[in-house]
Amino acid sequence: MNAPHRLLRTAVVRAIETSAAAALPPQELMRRAAQAAARRVMARWPAQRVAILCGPGNNGGDGAMLAACLHRLGRAVEVWRLAGGREPADAAQAWRECPPQLLRTGDPDTGALPADRSLLIVDALFGIGLARPLPPQAAQWADWANAHPGDVLALDVPSGLDADTGAAQPHAIVAAETLTFIADKPGLHTLAGPDHAGMVHVDDLGLGHTDAIGFDAPGLVTSGLGALTGPRDHPALFAPRRQDTHKGSFGTVGILAGAPGMTGAALLAGRAALRGGAGKVLVGLAEREPALPCDPLQPELMLRSADSLLDHGEQLGVTAWIAGCGLGDSPHAEAWLTHLLRTMPAVPLVLDADALTLIARSAGLASQLAARGGARVLTPHPREASRLLGADTAAVQADRIAAACEIARRFRAWAVLKGAGSVVASPEGGWTINGSGNPGLATAGTGDVLAGLLGALLAQGLDAASAVRGGVWLHGAAADALAARGVGPIGMTAAEVIDAARALRNGGGIPKPYRGKQK
Ligand SMILES: NC(=O)C1=CN([C@@H]2O[C@H](COP(=O)(O)OP(=O)(O)OC[C@H]3O[C@@H](n4cnc5c(N)ncnc54)[C@H](OP(=O)(O)O)[C@@H]3O)[C@@H](O)[C@H]2O)[C@H](O)CC1
Ligand SMILES: [K+]
């Protein structure tokens, strides 16, 4: 198994930084950060003039030392230094090393610099120490940088972005690339992070794969250690199939979904489960008598009434359940869900959409779920998560990792908090952020498709961690593959994601992470 691509909350980074700095000469870490940044500038922007915007703290100190490095390498560099703020010792030394002739006064946005592509702007205003709204002058400089047609390289964190949560202040820097130090940070990969950080590169400043576990402060709201998952982390998705198999070898998915008018949600989940590799898919439509005898575009799906499926699920050999897609929240729906939670307690269960709303509304259902055996997977979007937590959506989005971990804890389940950089929390308290996906998924039915893919992987016998983390990555990577060939993100449809996911599992080229349209 590859070493995990660690994501560390800033409290853990601070602890590592303090411990390492104590064993090194003064300013050594800052010097290494500046040298790492200089190497990156020389490699990716070999000819551009460089304007470095520096803040009052050590992030600014990184910038000042970078200026000295680039100047020694013969590069054209100009430095703007934000007035005010206390000056940490490391930064003070950095400014003593910055050649004074590089310093510019006034504001870069007064046209002091021609805004053209031959200029690289480096954001060294604020890093992990930003503790309140950007001061006006910094906001003004950030606006100028964001309006610049050329690239912006952010040091450690784009200024104005929260390195733990991905929350972006107004005026937060939008970078083409972020070079982050010591370890990668969750806020660069979830919520507004992907839009502001651009491509993220990590330099560990020579500290290696620090045993961050030792620094995981117990006082943290949630574990300070997580990981970013990518294609190399999900080998089970690509395991070759033996010849000597039959449809029973790949499990049977039972789906409770599709109230009148929402049949499409059930069919999307069913098609995703089938093309996600399940051997058989049974769809129990949430209506007294199914209006649809079969899915004409996918006749392999076996449609029946919800009652029939729930009454015969065991004999039919269901090995994974999915419930909620277009289920509705009627008393009938609640009764069917109650029945399902009592059925085949050891069989894995994916709960999405209306099933989550019903559970949030009923303490009885919630305790039934928590008491049920087998793997349980909840896939809320932020509003459904707010209902499960009894909080408001803004609170969920303010710390997506904490929200996902709390849902996982309360329901002793896997929790997938969907959105940019979906957070996957395990019942044991671990968390990962998914590194795939793009705005093409912000369209009707993609949640049904995700539920179908997860159910298919569980039905095929993948362990819950592999199925959930792998299924979430596969769903996003399918959207990235579509976007890479121009099928989206604008206008991408949920049905297209299904076939793209199947192609990836059968040797289709793994797409690069989507990083939006650069300037
Ligand atoms: N220390 C090391 O060994 C290394 C540090 N690295 C870099 O350092 C930053 C973290 O540095 P820090 O000084 O803690 O914080 P920042 O540079 O991000 O800036 C915050 C400073 O500015 C003050 N502050 C905070 N918010 C505001 C605001 N809204 N307006 C004005 N000033 C603000 C804050 O001081 P306060 O006490 O006033 O809060 C800080 O002084 C890290 O991100 C790295 O870039 C390197 O990694 C190398 C090793
Ligand atoms: K910065």
PDB file of C-alpha atoms in Angstrom, residues 216-422:
ATOM      1  CA  ASP A 216      -1.575  14.585  16.737  1.00  0.00           C
ATOM      2  CA  ALA A 217      -2.640  16.834  19.586  1.00  0.00           C
ATOM      3  CA  PRO A 218      -5.561  15.131  21.414  1.00  0.00           C
ATOM      4  CA  GLY A 219      -7.203  18.532  21.893  1.00  0.00           C
ATOM      5  CA  LEU A 220      -7.875  18.835  18.191  1.00  0.00           C
ATOM      6  CA  VAL A 221     -11.547  19.100  17.262  1.00  0.00           C
ATOM      7  CA  THR A 222     -10.988  15.994  15.176  1.00  0.00           C
ATOM      8  CA  SER A 223      -7.925  13.986  14.442  1.00  0.00           C
ATOM      9  CA  GLY A 224      -5.347  16.314  12.979  1.00  0.00           C
ATOM     10  CA  LEU A 225      -4.172  13.620  10.583  1.00  0.00           C
ATOM     11  CA  GLY A 226      -5.873  12.716   7.373  1.00  0.00           C
ATOM     12  CA  ALA A 227      -4.959  11.828   3.823  1.00  0.00           C
ATOM     13  CA  LEU A 228      -5.714  12.885   0.291  1.00  0.00           C
ATOM     14  CA  THR A 229      -6.736   9.883  -1.801  1.00  0.00           C
ATOM     15  CA  GLY A 230      -5.848   9.427  -5.441  1.00  0.00           C
ATOM     16  CA  PRO A 231      -5.784   6.641  -8.040  1.00  0.00           C
ATOM     17  CA  ARG A 232      -2.920   4.711  -6.439  1.00  0.00           C
ATOM     18  CA  ASP A 233      -4.905   4.266  -3.250  1.00  0.00           C
ATOM     19  CA  HIS A 234      -7.675   2.114  -4.656  1.00  0.00           C
ATOM     20  CA  PRO A 235      -6.143  -1.041  -6.140  1.00  0.00           C
ATOM     21  CA  ALA A 236      -9.286  -3.066  -5.375  1.00  0.00           C
ATOM     22  CA  LEU A 237     -11.149  -1.107  -8.059  1.00  0.00           C
ATOM     23  CA  PHE A 238      -8.857  -2.481 -10.725  1.00  0.00           C
ATOM     24  CA  ALA A 239      -8.466  -6.076  -9.568  1.00  0.00           C
ATOM     25  CA  PRO A 240      -8.697  -8.362 -12.623  1.00  0.00           C
ATOM     26  CA  ARG A 241     -11.594 -10.843 -12.750  1.00  0.00           C
ATOM     27  CA  ARG A 242     -11.062 -14.611 -12.846  1.00  0.00           C
ATOM     28  CA  GLN A 243     -12.495 -16.452 -15.854  1.00  0.00           C
ATOM     29  CA  ASP A 244     -14.244 -19.019 -13.733  1.00  0.00           C
ATOM     30  CA  THR A 245     -17.013 -16.773 -12.441  1.00  0.00           C
ATOM     31  CA  HIS A 246     -20.782 -16.359 -12.693  1.00  0.00           C
ATOM     32  CA  LYS A 247     -23.124 -13.442 -11.932  1.00  0.00           C
ATOM     33  CA  GLY A 248     -23.411 -14.557  -8.335  1.00  0.00           C
ATOM     34  CA  SER A 249     -19.678 -13.969  -7.976  1.00  0.00           C
ATOM     35  CA  PHE A 250     -20.229 -10.226  -8.160  1.00  0.00           C
ATOM     36  CA  GLY A 251     -23.047  -9.774  -5.752  1.00  0.00           C
ATOM     37  CA  THR A 252     -26.622  -8.584  -5.862  1.00  0.00           C
ATOM     38  CA  VAL A 253     -27.661  -5.028  -5.125  1.00  0.00           C
ATOM     39  CA  GLY A 254     -31.117  -4.277  -3.743  1.00  0.00           C
ATOM     40  CA  ILE A 255     -32.319  -0.696  -4.210  1.00  0.00           C
ATOM     41  CA  LEU A 256     -35.222   0.929  -2.338  1.00  0.00           C
ATOM     42  CA  ALA A 257     -35.890   4.143  -4.266  1.00  0.00           C
ATOM     43  CA  GLY A 258     -37.996   5.981  -6.807  1.00  0.00           C
ATOM     44  CA  ALA A 259     -41.313   7.290  -5.492  1.00  0.00           C
ATOM     45  CA  PRO A 260     -43.798   8.342  -8.186  1.00  0.00           C
ATOM     46  CA  GLY A 261     -42.234  11.120 -10.247  1.00  0.00           C
ATOM     47  CA  MET A 262     -38.734  10.179  -9.043  1.00  0.00           C
ATOM     48  CA  THR A 263     -38.378   6.852 -10.864  1.00  0.00           C
ATOM     49  CA  GLY A 264     -35.372   8.227 -12.730  1.00  0.00           C
ATOM     50  CA  ALA A 265     -33.343   8.421  -9.511  1.00  0.00           C
ATOM     51  CA  ALA A 266     -33.917   4.714  -8.922  1.00  0.00           C
ATOM     52  CA  LEU A 267     -32.952   3.868 -12.505  1.00  0.00           C
ATOM     53  CA  LEU A 268     -29.764   5.962 -12.339  1.00  0.00           C
ATOM     54  CA  ALA A 269     -28.753   4.186  -9.136  1.00  0.00           C
ATOM     55  CA  GLY A 270     -29.626   0.837 -10.695  1.00  0.00           C
ATOM     56  CA  ARG A 271     -27.706   1.470 -13.892  1.00  0.00           C
ATOM     57  CA  ALA A 272     -24.722   2.713 -11.916  1.00  0.00           C
ATOM     58  CA  ALA A 273     -24.823  -0.418  -9.744  1.00  0.00           C
ATOM     59  CA  LEU A 274     -25.009  -2.687 -12.792  1.00  0.00           C
ATOM     60  CA  ARG A 275     -22.268  -0.924 -14.763  1.00  0.00           C
ATOM     61  CA  GLY A 276     -20.373  -0.593 -11.510  1.00  0.00           C
ATOM     62  CA  GLY A 277     -19.884  -4.346 -11.759  1.00  0.00           C
ATOM     63  CA  ALA A 278     -22.654  -5.913  -9.652  1.00  0.00           C
ATOM     64  CA  GLY A 279     -23.827  -9.336 -10.868  1.00  0.00           C
ATOM     65  CA  LYS A 280     -27.536  -8.576 -10.376  1.00  0.00           C
ATOM     66  CA  VAL A 281     -29.508  -5.425  -9.534  1.00  0.00           C
ATOM     67  CA  LEU A 282     -33.020  -5.464  -8.080  1.00  0.00           C
ATOM     68  CA  VAL A 283     -34.875  -2.152  -7.948  1.00  0.00           C
ATOM     69  CA  GLY A 284     -37.749  -1.866  -5.470  1.00  0.00           C
ATOM     70  CA  LEU A 285     -39.769   1.131  -6.649  1.00  0.00           C
ATOM     71  CA  ALA A 286     -41.320   3.060  -3.804  1.00  0.00           C
ATOM     72  CA  GLU A 287     -44.882   2.882  -5.032  1.00  0.00           C
ATOM     73  CA  ARG A 288     -47.747   0.526  -4.402  1.00  0.00           C
ATOM     74  CA  GLU A 289     -47.741  -0.949  -7.901  1.00  0.00           C
ATOM     75  CA  PRO A 290     -44.682  -0.189 -10.105  1.00  0.00           C
ATOM     76  CA  ALA A 291     -45.771   1.875 -13.089  1.00  0.00           C
ATOM     77  CA  LEU A 292     -42.701   0.682 -14.977  1.00  0.00           C
ATOM     78  CA  PRO A 293     -42.495  -3.036 -15.861  1.00  0.00           C
ATOM     79  CA  CYS A 294     -38.846  -2.672 -16.836  1.00  0.00           C
ATOM     80  CA  ASP A 295     -36.214  -0.076 -17.687  1.00  0.00           C
ATOM     81  CA  PRO A 296     -36.298  -0.082 -21.486  1.00  0.00           C
ATOM     82  CA  LEU A 297     -32.781   1.359 -21.642  1.00  0.00           C
ATOM     83  CA  GLN A 298     -31.445  -1.148 -19.134  1.00  0.00           C
ATOM     84  CA  PRO A 299     -33.665  -4.254 -19.271  1.00  0.00           C
ATOM     85  CA  GLU A 300     -31.094  -6.098 -17.114  1.00  0.00           C
ATOM     86  CA  LEU A 301     -32.477  -4.241 -14.080  1.00  0.00           C
ATOM     87  CA  MET A 302     -35.111  -6.298 -12.244  1.00  0.00           C
ATOM     88  CA  LEU A 303     -37.902  -3.931 -11.190  1.00  0.00           C
ATOM     89  CA  ARG A 304     -40.489  -4.828  -8.584  1.00  0.00           C
ATOM     90  CA  SER A 305     -42.476  -3.135  -5.824  1.00  0.00           C
ATOM     91  CA  ALA A 306     -40.705  -2.040  -2.673  1.00  0.00           C
ATOM     92  CA  ASP A 307     -42.773  -4.448  -0.579  1.00  0.00           C
ATOM     93  CA  SER A 308     -41.872  -7.394  -2.786  1.00  0.00           C
ATOM     94  CA  LEU A 309     -38.158  -6.581  -2.730  1.00  0.00           C
ATOM     95  CA  LEU A 310     -38.050  -6.078   1.043  1.00  0.00           C
ATOM     96  CA  ASP A 311     -40.054  -9.246   1.704  1.00  0.00           C
ATOM     97  CA  HIS A 312     -37.831 -11.388  -0.533  1.00  0.00           C
ATOM     98  CA  GLY A 313     -34.459  -9.675  -0.290  1.00  0.00           C
ATOM     99  CA  GLU A 314     -32.877 -12.562   1.589  1.00  0.00           C
ATOM    100  CA  GLN A 315     -34.090 -15.261  -0.812  1.00  0.00           C
ATOM    101  CA  LEU A 316     -33.047 -13.077  -3.719  1.00  0.00           C
ATOM    102  CA  GLY A 317     -29.519 -13.060  -2.272  1.00  0.00           C
ATOM    103  CA  VAL A 318     -29.090  -9.323  -1.822  1.00  0.00           C
ATOM    104  CA  THR A 319     -25.487  -8.650  -0.749  1.00  0.00           C
ATOM    105  CA  ALA A 320     -25.737  -4.853  -0.518  1.00  0.00           C
ATOM    106  CA  TRP A 321     -28.625  -2.420  -0.072  1.00  0.00           C
ATOM    107  CA  ILE A 322     -29.063   1.134  -1.320  1.00  0.00           C
ATOM    108  CA  ALA A 323     -31.915   3.291  -0.057  1.00  0.00           C
ATOM    109  CA  GLY A 324     -33.046   6.852  -0.490  1.00  0.00           C
ATOM    110  CA  CYS A 325     -32.635   7.964  -4.113  1.00  0.00           C
ATOM    111  CA  GLY A 326     -35.916   9.695  -4.925  1.00  0.00           C
ATOM    112  CA  LEU A 327     -37.549   7.704  -2.125  1.00  0.00           C
ATOM    113  CA  GLY A 328     -39.620  10.619  -0.881  1.00  0.00           C
ATOM    114  CA  ASP A 329     -40.375  11.259   2.790  1.00  0.00           C
ATOM    115  CA  SER A 330     -43.960   9.992   2.988  1.00  0.00           C
ATOM    116  CA  PRO A 331     -45.188   7.746   5.788  1.00  0.00           C
ATOM    117  CA  HIS A 332     -44.930   4.882   3.286  1.00  0.00           C
ATOM    118  CA  ALA A 333     -41.279   5.752   2.674  1.00  0.00           C
ATOM    119  CA  GLU A 334     -40.616   5.828   6.403  1.00  0.00           C
ATOM    120  CA  ALA A 335     -42.294   2.447   6.816  1.00  0.00           C
ATOM    121  CA  TRP A 336     -40.254   0.918   4.005  1.00  0.00           C
ATOM    122  CA  LEU A 337     -37.034   2.329   5.465  1.00  0.00           C
ATOM    123  CA  THR A 338     -37.945   0.987   8.902  1.00  0.00           C
ATOM    124  CA  HIS A 339     -38.515  -2.407   7.330  1.00  0.00           C
ATOM    125  CA  LEU A 340     -35.185  -2.243   5.488  1.00  0.00           C
ATOM    126  CA  LEU A 341     -33.239  -1.317   8.621  1.00  0.00           C
ATOM    127  CA  ARG A 342     -34.601  -4.452  10.240  1.00  0.00           C
ATOM    128  CA  THR A 343     -33.834  -6.612   7.195  1.00  0.00           C
ATOM    129  CA  MET A 344     -30.651  -8.623   6.784  1.00  0.00           C
ATOM    130  CA  PRO A 345     -28.758  -6.656   9.488  1.00  0.00           C
ATOM    131  CA  ALA A 346     -25.318  -7.893   8.417  1.00  0.00           C
ATOM    132  CA  VAL A 347     -25.665  -6.757   4.808  1.00  0.00           C
ATOM    133  CA  PRO A 348     -23.883  -3.475   3.885  1.00  0.00           C
ATOM    134  CA  LEU A 349     -26.197  -0.532   3.424  1.00  0.00           C
ATOM    135  CA  VAL A 350     -25.817   2.795   1.557  1.00  0.00           C
ATOM    136  CA  LEU A 351     -28.210   5.552   2.629  1.00  0.00           C
ATOM    137  CA  ASP A 352     -28.594   8.629   0.435  1.00  0.00           C
ATOM    138  CA  ALA A 353     -30.932  11.586  -0.138  1.00  0.00           C
ATOM    139  CA  ASP A 354     -34.435  11.089   1.316  1.00  0.00           C
ATOM    140  CA  ALA A 355     -33.319   8.191   3.520  1.00  0.00           C
ATOM    141  CA  LEU A 356     -31.019  10.656   5.290  1.00  0.00           C
ATOM    142  CA  THR A 357     -33.826  13.166   5.678  1.00  0.00           C
ATOM    143  CA  LEU A 358     -36.062  10.479   7.187  1.00  0.00           C
ATOM    144  CA  ILE A 359     -33.339   9.398   9.608  1.00  0.00           C
ATOM    145  CA  ALA A 360     -32.626  13.004  10.613  1.00  0.00           C
ATOM    146  CA  ARG A 361     -36.330  13.404  11.374  1.00  0.00           C
ATOM    147  CA  SER A 362     -36.785  10.209  13.402  1.00  0.00           C
ATOM    148  CA  ALA A 363     -34.857   9.300  16.522  1.00  0.00           C
ATOM    149  CA  GLY A 364     -36.218   5.779  16.194  1.00  0.00           C
ATOM    150  CA  LEU A 365     -34.755   5.312  12.730  1.00  0.00           C
ATOM    151  CA  ALA A 366     -31.479   6.909  13.843  1.00  0.00           C
ATOM    152  CA  SER A 367     -31.053   4.495  16.739  1.00  0.00           C
ATOM    153  CA  GLN A 368     -32.107   1.559  14.532  1.00  0.00           C
ATOM    154  CA  LEU A 369     -29.376   2.555  12.089  1.00  0.00           C
ATOM    155  CA  ALA A 370     -26.720   2.961  14.758  1.00  0.00           C
ATOM    156  CA  ALA A 371     -27.645  -0.440  16.210  1.00  0.00           C
ATOM    157  CA  ARG A 372     -27.608  -2.225  12.850  1.00  0.00           C
ATOM    158  CA  GLY A 373     -24.686  -4.487  12.038  1.00  0.00           C
ATOM    159  CA  GLY A 374     -22.798  -4.549   8.766  1.00  0.00           C
ATOM    160  CA  ALA A 375     -21.203  -1.605   7.002  1.00  0.00           C
ATOM    161  CA  ARG A 376     -23.355   1.508   6.918  1.00  0.00           C
ATOM    162  CA  VAL A 377     -22.547   4.350   4.508  1.00  0.00           C
ATOM    163  CA  LEU A 378     -24.227   7.754   4.604  1.00  0.00           C
ATOM    164  CA  THR A 379     -23.713  10.086   1.622  1.00  0.00           C
ATOM    165  CA  PRO A 380     -25.098  13.509   2.599  1.00  0.00           C
ATOM    166  CA  HIS A 381     -24.614  16.734   0.728  1.00  0.00           C
ATOM    167  CA  PRO A 382     -24.102  19.695   3.114  1.00  0.00           C
ATOM    168  CA  ARG A 383     -27.816  20.400   3.619  1.00  0.00           C
ATOM    169  CA  GLU A 384     -28.583  16.754   4.396  1.00  0.00           C
ATOM    170  CA  ALA A 385     -25.603  16.754   6.754  1.00  0.00           C
ATOM    171  CA  SER A 386     -26.987  19.811   8.530  1.00  0.00           C
ATOM    172  CA  ARG A 387     -30.245  17.939   9.128  1.00  0.00           C
ATOM    173  CA  LEU A 388     -28.403  14.886  10.490  1.00  0.00           C
ATOM    174  CA  LEU A 389     -26.406  17.119  12.837  1.00  0.00           C
ATOM    175  CA  GLY A 390     -29.227  19.505  13.761  1.00  0.00           C
ATOM    176  CA  ALA A 391     -26.950  22.362  12.725  1.00  0.00           C
ATOM    177  CA  ASP A 392     -27.156  24.838   9.878  1.00  0.00           C
ATOM    178  CA  THR A 393     -25.478  24.273   6.527  1.00  0.00           C
ATOM    179  CA  ALA A 394     -23.025  27.121   7.092  1.00  0.00           C
ATOM    180  CA  ALA A 395     -21.769  25.391  10.243  1.00  0.00           C
ATOM    181  CA  VAL A 396     -21.273  22.154   8.307  1.00  0.00           C
ATOM    182  CA  GLN A 397     -19.301  23.922   5.590  1.00  0.00           C
ATOM    183  CA  ALA A 398     -17.285  25.904   8.131  1.00  0.00           C
ATOM    184  CA  ASP A 399     -15.480  22.696   9.099  1.00  0.00           C
ATOM    185  CA  ARG A 400     -16.358  19.857   6.743  1.00  0.00           C
ATOM    186  CA  ILE A 401     -13.914  17.447   8.382  1.00  0.00           C
ATOM    187  CA  ALA A 402     -15.439  17.992  11.812  1.00  0.00           C
ATOM    188  CA  ALA A 403     -18.965  17.630  10.392  1.00  0.00           C
ATOM    189  CA  ALA A 404     -18.203  14.397   8.537  1.00  0.00           C
ATOM    190  CA  CYS A 405     -16.423  12.925  11.568  1.00  0.00           C
ATOM    191  CA  GLU A 406     -19.341  13.803  13.841  1.00  0.00           C
ATOM    192  CA  ILE A 407     -21.869  12.120  11.535  1.00  0.00           C
ATOM    193  CA  ALA A 408     -19.644   9.040  11.367  1.00  0.00           C
ATOM    194  CA  ARG A 409     -19.384   8.972  15.143  1.00  0.00           C
ATOM    195  CA  ARG A 410     -23.082   9.457  15.828  1.00  0.00           C
ATOM    196  CA  PHE A 411     -24.254   6.768  13.439  1.00  0.00           C
ATOM    197  CA  ARG A 412     -21.238   4.472  13.736  1.00  0.00           C
ATOM    198  CA  ALA A 413     -21.119   4.672   9.963  1.00  0.00           C
ATOM    199  CA  TRP A 414     -19.011   5.802   7.051  1.00  0.00           C
ATOM    200  CA  ALA A 415     -19.919   9.380   6.173  1.00  0.00           C
ATOM    201  CA  VAL A 416     -19.276  10.936   2.757  1.00  0.00           C
ATOM    202  CA  LEU A 417     -19.804  14.692   2.976  1.00  0.00           C
ATOM    203  CA  LYS A 418     -20.128  15.545  -0.694  1.00  0.00           C
ATOM    204  CA  GLY A 419     -18.999  18.760  -2.377  1.00  0.00           C
ATOM    205  CA  ALA A 420     -15.707  20.163  -3.677  1.00  0.00           C
ATOM    206  CA  GLY A 421     -13.168  17.846  -2.030  1.00  0.00           C
ATOM    207  CA  SER A 422     -15.627  15.315  -0.561  1.00  0.00           C
TER     208      SER A 422
END
